[in-house]
Amino acid sequence: MKIYISVDMEGIAGLVRWDDVMPRGIDFAANRLSMTEDANAAIDGAFAAGALEVVVEENHGAEDLCVLDMNRIDPRCEVIRGAGRPGATTMAGLDASCSAIFLVGHHASGGTFPGIMAHTISYGGFREVRLGGKRIGEADFFAIRGGELGVPVALCSGDQMLAQQVSELSPAAETVVVKEALGNQSGRCIPPSRARGMIRAGAVRAIDRLKRREVLPSADRSGPYDFEVALRNPIGEAMRSNLDALSEYTIVDDQTVAVSAPEIELGFRRVAYLGYADRPGVTRY
Ligand SMILES: [Zn+2]
């Protein structure tokens, strides 16, 4: 059994504000270690419950997606990190050989309130991302990609709003709530040392459920995927001329862009492009 773990930072135990997950924050070095230890808790639970292989993939967009402390991560796993990965850029290690997806330290979708650092792909750029008219988050991309490959989401850790959203995507998934969101940058936190015990126990339970075939891959969607991205700011000149050159994008109104894709990894790239499409002349994604 091979477990795929995507590790993000916004849902790590004890962290509530943007400066907690940015290199400029006073606690960034300590918080990297917290991220690493939350991942270790999930890795340890996975191996204890019978996993034979664990692949960890970094999902947090600071420092070119190299945030985990490589000297502290559990030596039994392997880690995928760095920018410019193929496919959806944060799912390079997810393939049909994986038995389950664990989302550690993840966060609720853009537009969620309360929801600690809730966003979808681009916090600064996107107010929310919709798929088929429904607001989605990064967890949805993992669930859908997992569905295409036959791999279920079996565990998440983060705040209660992430837990609620993952439960809708994968009803039998273990949801470990390490903090209760009170706003978008505030929450009531379980201290990390206790939260890690909960993550480890959740990972064990998740694998038990997996063995009993109670956790199933997402099956309710298939391509083409029709996205709408509600931008935080009006579309400027540079973005407008970039999008005019790319026939797959449609400007719906001055703050909304529609884009479709036949499969979800390309969909992710096309949505993510809108986070940097305001750079003059940048029309590659
Ligand atoms: Zn992140």
CSV table of C-alpha atoms and ligand atoms in Angstrom, one decimal:
chain,number,residue,atom,x,y,z
A,1,MET,CA,0.0,0.0,0.0
A,2,LYS,CA,1.4,3.4,-1.1
A,3,ILE,CA,0.1,6.6,0.5
A,4,TYR,CA,0.3,9.9,-1.2
A,5,ILE,CA,0.5,12.9,1.2
A,6,SER,CA,0.0,16.5,0.0
A,7,VAL,CA,1.3,18.9,2.7
A,8,ASP,CA,0.2,22.5,2.7
A,9,MET,CA,1.0,25.1,5.5
A,10,GLU,CA,-2.2,27.1,6.1
A,11,GLY,CA,-3.9,24.1,7.9
A,12,ILE,CA,-0.9,23.2,10.1
A,13,ALA,CA,-1.6,23.0,13.8
A,14,GLY,CA,-1.2,26.4,15.6
A,15,LEU,CA,-0.9,28.6,12.5
A,16,VAL,CA,-3.6,31.2,11.9
A,17,ARG,CA,-2.3,34.2,9.9
A,18,TRP,CA,-0.5,34.9,6.6
A,19,ASP,CA,2.7,36.0,8.3
A,20,ASP,CA,2.8,32.5,9.9
A,21,VAL,CA,3.2,30.9,6.5
A,22,MET,CA,5.4,33.5,4.8
A,23,PRO,CA,9.2,33.7,5.1
A,24,ARG,CA,8.8,37.3,6.4
A,25,GLY,CA,7.0,36.1,9.5
A,26,ILE,CA,8.8,36.0,12.9
A,27,ASP,CA,8.0,32.3,13.4
A,28,PHE,CA,8.5,31.0,9.9
A,29,ALA,CA,11.5,28.7,10.8
A,30,ALA,CA,9.5,27.2,13.7
A,31,ASN,CA,6.4,26.9,11.6
A,32,ARG,CA,8.3,25.0,8.9
A,33,LEU,CA,9.2,22.6,11.6
A,34,SER,CA,5.6,22.4,12.7
A,35,MET,CA,4.6,21.6,9.1
A,36,THR,CA,7.3,18.9,9.0
A,37,GLU,CA,6.1,17.4,12.2
A,38,ASP,CA,2.4,17.4,11.2
A,39,ALA,CA,3.5,15.5,8.1
A,40,ASN,CA,5.6,13.2,10.2
A,41,ALA,CA,2.6,12.3,12.3
A,42,ALA,CA,0.6,11.3,9.2
A,43,ILE,CA,3.6,9.4,7.8
A,44,ASP,CA,4.1,7.5,11.1
A,45,GLY,CA,0.4,6.7,11.3
A,46,ALA,CA,0.4,5.4,7.8
A,47,PHE,CA,3.4,3.1,8.3
A,48,ALA,CA,2.0,1.9,11.7
A,49,ALA,CA,-1.3,0.9,9.9
A,50,GLY,CA,0.5,-1.0,7.2
A,51,ALA,CA,1.5,1.3,4.5
A,52,LEU,CA,4.6,0.1,2.6
A,53,GLU,CA,5.5,3.4,0.9
A,54,VAL,CA,4.7,7.1,1.5
A,55,VAL,CA,5.2,9.8,-1.0
A,56,VAL,CA,5.0,13.4,0.3
A,57,GLU,CA,4.5,16.3,-2.0
A,58,GLU,CA,4.9,19.9,-1.0
A,59,ASN,CA,1.9,22.2,-1.8
A,60,HIS,CA,2.8,25.5,-0.1
A,61,GLY,CA,3.7,28.2,-2.5
A,62,ALA,CA,6.5,29.9,-0.6
A,63,GLU,CA,10.2,29.4,-1.3
A,64,ASP,CA,9.5,27.7,-4.6
A,65,LEU,CA,7.5,25.0,-2.9
A,66,CYS,CA,10.4,24.0,-0.7
A,67,VAL,CA,9.2,24.5,2.9
A,68,LEU,CA,9.5,21.1,4.6
A,69,ASP,CA,12.7,20.7,6.7
A,70,MET,CA,14.4,17.9,4.9
A,71,ASN,CA,16.6,17.1,7.8
A,72,ARG,CA,13.6,16.5,10.1
A,73,ILE,CA,11.2,14.7,7.7
A,74,ASP,CA,10.6,11.0,8.4
A,75,PRO,CA,13.4,9.1,6.6
A,76,ARG,CA,11.0,6.4,5.4
A,77,CYS,CA,9.2,8.7,3.0
A,78,GLU,CA,10.2,10.5,-0.2
A,79,VAL,CA,9.5,14.1,-0.9
A,80,ILE,CA,8.5,15.9,-4.1
A,81,ARG,CA,9.3,19.6,-3.9
A,82,GLY,CA,10.4,22.6,-6.0
A,83,ALA,CA,8.7,24.6,-8.7
A,84,GLY,CA,8.1,23.6,-12.4
A,85,ARG,CA,6.7,20.1,-11.8
A,86,PRO,CA,4.8,18.5,-14.6
A,87,GLY,CA,1.0,18.3,-14.7
A,88,ALA,CA,-0.9,20.2,-12.1
A,89,THR,CA,2.4,21.3,-10.5
A,90,THR,CA,1.4,20.1,-7.0
A,91,MET,CA,0.3,16.6,-7.9
A,92,ALA,CA,3.3,15.2,-9.6
A,93,GLY,CA,3.6,12.2,-7.3
A,94,LEU,CA,-0.1,11.3,-7.5
A,95,ASP,CA,-0.7,8.3,-9.9
A,96,ALA,CA,-2.8,5.2,-10.1
A,97,SER,CA,-0.3,3.2,-8.0
A,98,CYS,CA,-1.3,5.2,-4.9
A,99,SER,CA,-3.9,3.7,-2.6
A,100,ALA,CA,-5.1,7.0,-0.9
A,101,ILE,CA,-4.6,10.7,-0.7
A,102,PHE,CA,-3.9,12.4,2.6
A,103,LEU,CA,-4.3,16.2,2.7
A,104,VAL,CA,-2.2,17.4,5.7
A,105,GLY,CA,-2.2,21.1,6.7
A,106,HIS,CA,-4.7,22.0,4.0
A,107,HIS,CA,-7.3,24.8,4.1
A,108,ALA,CA,-10.9,25.7,3.0
A,109,SER,CA,-11.8,27.0,-0.4
A,110,GLY,CA,-11.5,30.7,-1.4
A,111,GLY,CA,-14.6,32.6,-0.2
A,112,THR,CA,-15.1,30.5,2.9
A,113,PHE,CA,-15.8,32.4,6.2
A,114,PRO,CA,-14.7,31.6,8.7
A,115,GLY,CA,-11.8,29.6,7.3
A,116,ILE,CA,-8.2,30.0,8.3
A,117,MET,CA,-6.4,31.5,5.3
A,118,ALA,CA,-9.1,30.1,3.1
A,119,HIS,CA,-8.2,30.5,-0.6
A,120,THR,CA,-8.2,28.6,-3.8
A,121,ILE,CA,-4.7,28.5,-5.5
A,122,SER,CA,-4.1,32.3,-5.5
A,123,TYR,CA,-5.1,34.2,-2.3
A,124,GLY,CA,-4.1,37.6,-3.7
A,125,GLY,CA,-5.6,37.0,-7.2
A,126,PHE,CA,-8.8,35.0,-6.7
A,127,ARG,CA,-11.9,35.7,-4.7
A,128,GLU,CA,-13.3,32.3,-5.5
A,129,VAL,CA,-13.0,29.5,-8.1
A,130,ARG,CA,-16.2,27.8,-9.3
A,131,LEU,CA,-16.6,24.5,-11.2
A,132,GLY,CA,-19.9,23.9,-12.8
A,133,GLY,CA,-21.2,26.9,-10.8
A,134,LYS,CA,-20.1,25.5,-7.4
A,135,ARG,CA,-17.4,27.0,-5.3
A,136,ILE,CA,-14.4,24.7,-5.1
A,137,GLY,CA,-11.1,24.6,-3.2
A,138,GLU,CA,-7.7,22.9,-3.7
A,139,ALA,CA,-9.1,19.8,-2.0
A,140,ASP,CA,-11.6,19.5,-4.9
A,141,PHE,CA,-8.7,19.3,-7.4
A,142,PHE,CA,-7.1,16.5,-5.4
A,143,ALA,CA,-10.4,14.6,-5.1
A,144,ILE,CA,-11.2,15.0,-8.8
A,145,ARG,CA,-7.7,14.0,-9.9
A,146,GLY,CA,-7.9,11.1,-7.5
A,147,GLY,CA,-11.3,10.1,-8.9
A,148,GLU,CA,-9.8,10.1,-12.5
A,149,LEU,CA,-7.1,7.7,-11.2
A,150,GLY,CA,-9.2,5.6,-8.8
A,151,VAL,CA,-7.5,7.0,-5.7
A,152,PRO,CA,-9.7,8.3,-2.8
A,153,VAL,CA,-9.1,11.2,-0.4
A,154,ALA,CA,-8.8,9.3,3.0
A,155,LEU,CA,-7.6,11.9,5.4
A,156,CYS,CA,-7.4,15.7,5.9
A,157,SER,CA,-6.0,17.9,8.7
A,158,GLY,CA,-6.8,21.5,9.1
A,159,ASP,CA,-9.7,23.6,10.4
A,160,GLN,CA,-13.3,22.7,10.7
A,161,MET,CA,-14.3,24.3,7.4
A,162,LEU,CA,-11.8,22.2,5.5
A,163,ALA,CA,-13.1,19.1,7.3
A,164,GLN,CA,-16.7,20.0,6.2
A,165,GLN,CA,-15.6,20.5,2.6
A,166,VAL,CA,-13.6,17.3,2.5
A,167,SER,CA,-16.5,15.4,4.0
A,168,GLU,CA,-18.7,16.5,1.1
A,169,LEU,CA,-16.0,15.3,-1.4
A,170,SER,CA,-15.2,12.0,0.4
A,171,PRO,CA,-17.8,11.2,3.0
A,172,ALA,CA,-15.8,8.4,4.7
A,173,ALA,CA,-12.5,10.4,4.9
A,174,GLU,CA,-11.0,10.9,8.3
A,175,THR,CA,-11.1,14.6,9.1
A,176,VAL,CA,-8.7,15.8,11.8
A,177,VAL,CA,-9.7,19.3,13.1
A,178,VAL,CA,-6.5,20.8,14.6
A,179,LYS,CA,-8.0,24.3,15.0
A,180,GLU,CA,-11.4,26.0,14.9
A,181,ALA,CA,-11.5,28.9,12.5
A,182,LEU,CA,-13.0,32.1,14.1
A,183,GLY,CA,-12.3,34.3,11.1
A,184,ASN,CA,-9.9,34.2,8.1
A,185,GLN,CA,-6.8,34.8,10.3
A,186,SER,CA,-7.9,33.8,13.7
A,187,GLY,CA,-8.8,30.5,15.4
A,188,ARG,CA,-8.9,28.4,18.5
A,189,CYS,CA,-5.9,26.1,18.3
A,190,ILE,CA,-5.1,22.7,19.7
A,191,PRO,CA,-1.4,22.9,20.7
A,192,PRO,CA,0.7,21.2,18.0
A,193,SER,CA,2.1,18.5,20.3
A,194,ARG,CA,-1.4,17.3,21.0
A,195,ALA,CA,-2.7,17.9,17.4
A,196,ARG,CA,0.0,15.6,16.1
A,197,GLY,CA,-1.3,12.7,18.1
A,198,MET,CA,-4.7,13.3,16.6
A,199,ILE,CA,-3.2,13.4,13.1
A,200,ARG,CA,-1.3,10.1,13.7
A,201,ALA,CA,-4.5,8.4,15.0
A,202,GLY,CA,-6.5,9.8,12.1
A,203,ALA,CA,-4.0,8.3,9.7
A,204,VAL,CA,-4.3,4.9,11.3
A,205,ARG,CA,-8.1,5.0,11.2
A,206,ALA,CA,-8.0,6.2,7.6
A,207,ILE,CA,-6.0,3.2,6.5
A,208,ASP,CA,-8.2,0.9,8.5
A,209,ARG,CA,-11.2,2.3,6.6
A,210,LEU,CA,-9.3,2.0,3.3
A,211,LYS,CA,-8.7,-1.7,4.0
A,212,ARG,CA,-12.4,-2.2,4.7
A,213,ARG,CA,-13.1,-0.5,1.4
A,214,GLU,CA,-15.2,2.2,3.1
A,215,VAL,CA,-13.4,5.1,1.5
A,216,LEU,CA,-14.1,5.4,-2.2
A,217,PRO,CA,-12.7,7.5,-5.0
A,218,SER,CA,-14.7,10.5,-6.1
A,219,ALA,CA,-16.9,9.4,-9.0
A,220,ASP,CA,-19.4,12.2,-9.5
A,221,ARG,CA,-17.6,14.2,-12.1
A,222,SER,CA,-15.7,13.8,-15.4
A,223,GLY,CA,-14.4,16.2,-18.0
A,224,PRO,CA,-14.8,18.6,-19.6
A,225,TYR,CA,-14.5,20.9,-16.6
A,226,ASP,CA,-16.0,24.3,-16.8
A,227,PHE,CA,-14.4,26.8,-14.4
A,228,GLU,CA,-15.1,30.4,-13.5
A,229,VAL,CA,-12.6,32.4,-11.6
A,230,ALA,CA,-13.9,35.5,-9.7
A,231,LEU,CA,-10.9,37.8,-9.4
A,232,ARG,CA,-10.2,40.2,-6.6
A,233,ASN,CA,-9.4,43.1,-8.8
A,234,PRO,CA,-10.7,44.3,-12.2
A,235,ILE,CA,-9.0,42.9,-15.2
A,236,GLY,CA,-6.3,45.3,-16.3
A,237,GLU,CA,-4.9,46.0,-19.7
A,238,ALA,CA,-2.1,43.5,-19.6
A,239,MET,CA,-4.4,40.6,-18.5
A,240,ARG,CA,-7.0,41.6,-21.1
A,241,SER,CA,-4.5,41.4,-23.9
A,242,ASN,CA,-3.0,38.2,-22.7
A,243,LEU,CA,-6.4,36.6,-22.4
A,244,ASP,CA,-7.4,37.9,-25.8
A,245,ALA,CA,-4.5,35.9,-27.3
A,246,LEU,CA,-5.6,32.7,-25.6
A,247,SER,CA,-8.8,31.4,-27.2
A,248,GLU,CA,-9.6,29.0,-24.3
A,249,TYR,CA,-10.3,31.9,-21.9
A,250,THR,CA,-13.5,34.0,-22.0
A,251,ILE,CA,-13.8,37.3,-20.1
A,252,VAL,CA,-17.3,37.1,-18.5
A,253,ASP,CA,-17.2,40.5,-16.9
A,254,ASP,CA,-14.5,42.8,-15.6
A,255,GLN,CA,-13.7,40.6,-12.7
A,256,THR,CA,-14.7,37.1,-13.9
A,257,VAL,CA,-13.0,34.8,-16.4
A,258,ALA,CA,-14.3,31.4,-17.7
A,259,VAL,CA,-12.0,28.6,-18.8
A,260,SER,CA,-12.6,24.9,-19.6
A,261,ALA,CA,-10.4,21.9,-19.8
A,262,PRO,CA,-10.9,18.3,-20.9
A,263,GLU,CA,-9.1,16.9,-17.8
A,264,ILE,CA,-8.4,18.2,-14.3
A,265,GLU,CA,-4.6,18.7,-14.4
A,266,LEU,CA,-4.9,20.9,-17.4
A,267,GLY,CA,-7.8,22.6,-15.7
A,268,PHE,CA,-5.7,23.3,-12.7
A,269,ARG,CA,-2.9,24.9,-14.9
A,270,ARG,CA,-5.4,27.0,-16.8
A,271,VAL,CA,-7.0,28.3,-13.5
A,272,ALA,CA,-3.6,28.8,-11.9
A,273,TYR,CA,-2.4,30.9,-14.9
A,274,LEU,CA,-5.0,33.5,-14.0
A,275,GLY,CA,-3.0,34.2,-10.9
A,276,TYR,CA,-0.2,35.6,-12.9
A,277,ALA,CA,-1.9,36.5,-16.2
A,278,ASP,CA,-1.5,40.2,-15.4
A,279,ARG,CA,2.2,40.1,-16.3
A,280,PRO,CA,2.6,41.8,-19.6
A,281,GLY,CA,3.2,39.3,-22.5
A,282,VAL,CA,3.0,36.2,-20.3
A,283,THR,CA,0.7,33.8,-22.3
A,284,ARG,CA,2.2,30.4,-21.3
A,285,TYR,CA,0.9,28.3,-18.5
B,1,ZN,ZN,-0.3,26.9,1.1
